mmCIF file of C-alpha atoms in Angstrom:
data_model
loop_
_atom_site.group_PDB
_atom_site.id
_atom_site.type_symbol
_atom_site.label_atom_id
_atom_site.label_comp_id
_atom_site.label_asym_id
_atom_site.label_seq_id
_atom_site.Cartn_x
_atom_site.Cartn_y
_atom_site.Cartn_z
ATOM 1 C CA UNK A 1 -14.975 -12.780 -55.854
ATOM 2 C CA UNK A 2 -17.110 -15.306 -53.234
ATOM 3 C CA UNK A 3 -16.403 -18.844 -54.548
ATOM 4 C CA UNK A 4 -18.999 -21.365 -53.092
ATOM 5 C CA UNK A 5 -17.662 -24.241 -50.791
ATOM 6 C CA UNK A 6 -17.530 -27.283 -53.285
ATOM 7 C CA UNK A 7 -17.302 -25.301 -55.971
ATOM 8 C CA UNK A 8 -13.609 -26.678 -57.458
ATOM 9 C CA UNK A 9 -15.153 -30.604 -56.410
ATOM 10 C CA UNK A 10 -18.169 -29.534 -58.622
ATOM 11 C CA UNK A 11 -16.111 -28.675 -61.552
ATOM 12 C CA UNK A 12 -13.565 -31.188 -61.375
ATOM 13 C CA UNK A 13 -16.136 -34.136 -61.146
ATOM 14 C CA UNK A 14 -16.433 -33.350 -64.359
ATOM 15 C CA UNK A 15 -13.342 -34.470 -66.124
ATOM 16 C CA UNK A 16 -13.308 -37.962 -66.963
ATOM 17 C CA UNK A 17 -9.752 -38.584 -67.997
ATOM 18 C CA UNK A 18 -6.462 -38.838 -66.313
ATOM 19 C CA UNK A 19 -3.161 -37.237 -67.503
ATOM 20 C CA UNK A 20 0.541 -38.282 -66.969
ATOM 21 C CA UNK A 21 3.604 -35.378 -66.846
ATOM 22 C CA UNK A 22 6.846 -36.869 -68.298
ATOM 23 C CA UNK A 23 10.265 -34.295 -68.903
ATOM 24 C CA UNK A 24 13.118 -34.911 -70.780
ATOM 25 C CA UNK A 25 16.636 -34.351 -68.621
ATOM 26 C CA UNK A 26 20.082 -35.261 -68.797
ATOM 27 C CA UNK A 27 21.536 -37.471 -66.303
ATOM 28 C CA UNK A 28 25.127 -38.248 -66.420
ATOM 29 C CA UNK A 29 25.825 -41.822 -67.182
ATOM 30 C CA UNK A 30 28.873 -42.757 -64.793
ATOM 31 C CA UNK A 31 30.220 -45.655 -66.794
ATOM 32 C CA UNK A 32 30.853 -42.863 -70.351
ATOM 33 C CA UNK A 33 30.877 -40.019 -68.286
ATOM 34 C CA UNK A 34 28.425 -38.657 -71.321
ATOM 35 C CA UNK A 35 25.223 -36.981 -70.173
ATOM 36 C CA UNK A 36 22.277 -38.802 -71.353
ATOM 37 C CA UNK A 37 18.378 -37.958 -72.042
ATOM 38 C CA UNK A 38 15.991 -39.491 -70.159
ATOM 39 C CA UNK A 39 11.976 -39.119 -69.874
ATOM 40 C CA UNK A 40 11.190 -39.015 -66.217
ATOM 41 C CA UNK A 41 7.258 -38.995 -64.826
ATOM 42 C CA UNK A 42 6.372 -35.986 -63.187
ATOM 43 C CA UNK A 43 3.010 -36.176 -62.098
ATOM 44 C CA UNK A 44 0.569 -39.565 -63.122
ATOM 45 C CA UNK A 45 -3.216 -40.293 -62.985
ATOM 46 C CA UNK A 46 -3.864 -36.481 -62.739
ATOM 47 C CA UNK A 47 -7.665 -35.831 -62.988
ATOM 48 C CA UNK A 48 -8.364 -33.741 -66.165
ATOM 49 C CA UNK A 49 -10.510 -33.251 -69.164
ATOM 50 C CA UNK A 50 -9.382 -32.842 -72.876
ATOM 51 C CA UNK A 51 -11.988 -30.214 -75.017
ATOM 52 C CA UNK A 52 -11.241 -30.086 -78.733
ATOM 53 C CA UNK A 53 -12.356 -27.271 -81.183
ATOM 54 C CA UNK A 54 -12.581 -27.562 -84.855
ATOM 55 C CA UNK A 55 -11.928 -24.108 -86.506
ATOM 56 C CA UNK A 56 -12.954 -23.544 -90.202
ATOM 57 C CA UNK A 57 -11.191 -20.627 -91.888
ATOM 58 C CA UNK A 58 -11.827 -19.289 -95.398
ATOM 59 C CA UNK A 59 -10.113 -16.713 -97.805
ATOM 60 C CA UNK A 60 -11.794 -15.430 -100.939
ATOM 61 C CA UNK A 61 -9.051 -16.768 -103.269
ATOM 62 C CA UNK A 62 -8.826 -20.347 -101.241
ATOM 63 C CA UNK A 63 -10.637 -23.254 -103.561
ATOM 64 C CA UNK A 64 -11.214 -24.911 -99.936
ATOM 65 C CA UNK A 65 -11.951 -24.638 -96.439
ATOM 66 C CA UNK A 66 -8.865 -25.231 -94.309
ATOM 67 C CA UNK A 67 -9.894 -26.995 -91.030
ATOM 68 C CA UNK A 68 -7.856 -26.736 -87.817
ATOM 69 C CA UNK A 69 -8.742 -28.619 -84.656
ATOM 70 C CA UNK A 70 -7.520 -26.738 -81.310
ATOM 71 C CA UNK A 71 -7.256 -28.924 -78.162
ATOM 72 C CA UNK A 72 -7.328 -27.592 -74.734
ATOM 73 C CA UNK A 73 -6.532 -29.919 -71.407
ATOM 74 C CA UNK A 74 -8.615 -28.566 -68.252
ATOM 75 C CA UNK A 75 -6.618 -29.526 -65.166
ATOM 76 C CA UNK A 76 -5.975 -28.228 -61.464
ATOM 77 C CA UNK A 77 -4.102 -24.830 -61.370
ATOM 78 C CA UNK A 78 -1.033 -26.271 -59.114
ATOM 79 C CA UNK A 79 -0.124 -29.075 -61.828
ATOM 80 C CA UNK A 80 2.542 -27.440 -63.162
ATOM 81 C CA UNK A 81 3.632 -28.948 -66.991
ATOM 82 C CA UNK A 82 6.628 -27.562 -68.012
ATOM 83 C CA UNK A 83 7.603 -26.255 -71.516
ATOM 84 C CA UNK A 84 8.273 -29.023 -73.942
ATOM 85 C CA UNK A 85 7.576 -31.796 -71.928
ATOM 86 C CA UNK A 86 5.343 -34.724 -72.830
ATOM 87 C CA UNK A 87 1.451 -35.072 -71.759
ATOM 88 C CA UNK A 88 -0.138 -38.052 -72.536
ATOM 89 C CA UNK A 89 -3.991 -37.884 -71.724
ATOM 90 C CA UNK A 90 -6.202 -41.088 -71.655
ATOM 91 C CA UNK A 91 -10.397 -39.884 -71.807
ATOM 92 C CA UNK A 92 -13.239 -41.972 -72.961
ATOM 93 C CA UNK A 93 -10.500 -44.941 -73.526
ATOM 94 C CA UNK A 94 -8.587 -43.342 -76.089
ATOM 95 C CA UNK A 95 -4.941 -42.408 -74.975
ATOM 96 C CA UNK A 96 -3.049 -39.667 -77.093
ATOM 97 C CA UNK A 97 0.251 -38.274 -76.418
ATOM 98 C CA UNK A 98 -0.093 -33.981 -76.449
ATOM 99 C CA UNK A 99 2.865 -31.521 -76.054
ATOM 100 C CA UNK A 100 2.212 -28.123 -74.284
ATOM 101 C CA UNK A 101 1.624 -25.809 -77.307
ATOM 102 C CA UNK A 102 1.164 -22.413 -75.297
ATOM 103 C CA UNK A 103 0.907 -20.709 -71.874
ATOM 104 C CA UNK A 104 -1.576 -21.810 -69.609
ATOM 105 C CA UNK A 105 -4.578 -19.410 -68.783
ATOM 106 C CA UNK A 106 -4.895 -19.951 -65.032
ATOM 107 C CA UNK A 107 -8.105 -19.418 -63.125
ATOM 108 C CA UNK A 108 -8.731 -20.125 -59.116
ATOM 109 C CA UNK A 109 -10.450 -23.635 -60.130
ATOM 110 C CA UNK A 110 -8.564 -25.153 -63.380
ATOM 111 C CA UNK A 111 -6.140 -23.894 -66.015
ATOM 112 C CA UNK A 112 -6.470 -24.596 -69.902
ATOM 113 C CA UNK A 113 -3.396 -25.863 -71.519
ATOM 114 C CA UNK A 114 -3.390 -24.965 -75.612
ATOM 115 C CA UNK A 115 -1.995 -28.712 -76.826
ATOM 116 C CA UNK A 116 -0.857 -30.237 -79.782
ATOM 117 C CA UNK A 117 -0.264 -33.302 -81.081
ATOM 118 C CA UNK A 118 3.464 -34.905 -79.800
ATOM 119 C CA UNK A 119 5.828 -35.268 -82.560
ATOM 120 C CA UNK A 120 8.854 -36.488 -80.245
ATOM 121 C CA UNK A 121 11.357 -34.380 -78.449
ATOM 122 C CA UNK A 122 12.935 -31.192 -79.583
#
């Protein structure tokens, strides 16, 4: 497959928000000897773009609709974001804290990142 020169710039002009990578690791506290957790930044101001998906799903005994909302982040295929750690996406002035929900699908010019909603460390 032939991808056009400025192809990847072309698509990535396109996302408006920026996204910041943070892990949780132990580092040995000298003083207690005692390993502690502590978040520690990645990757910051990463170009990306949030899409979000409301899903409406129905049985024939279910008195309502139930209504799921899916969001996917669209960023550069060498970010990596490792499992369980903490992605907090700022787009259109709104920042919200995601965790990585599933694997990535990874294509030459972006990869979509399944997210949900943080709800603290496991």
């Amino acid at each position: 497959m032939v991808i056009p020169k400025g192809y990847n710039k072309a698509i990535q002009s396109l996302w408006d928000g920026r996204a910041t990578i943070t892990v949780r690791e132990g580092v040995l506290d000298e003083r207690t000897g005692r390993t502690e957790p502590v978040e520690r930044v990645t990757a910051s101001e990463l170009p990306c773009r949030i899409s979000f998906t409301t899903v409406k799903s129905t049985e024939p005994d279910e008195e309502a609709a139930r209504v799921a909302q899916t969001v996917t982040l669209y960023i550069d295929p060498s970010v990596v974001i490792p499992e369980g750690s903490k992605i907090t996406v700022t787009q259109n002035q709104v920042t919200t804290d995601y965790e990585r929900s599933g694997k990535a699908a990874v294509y030459t010019d972006h990869q979509e990142v399944p997210l949900e909603l943080w709800e603290g460390w496991a």
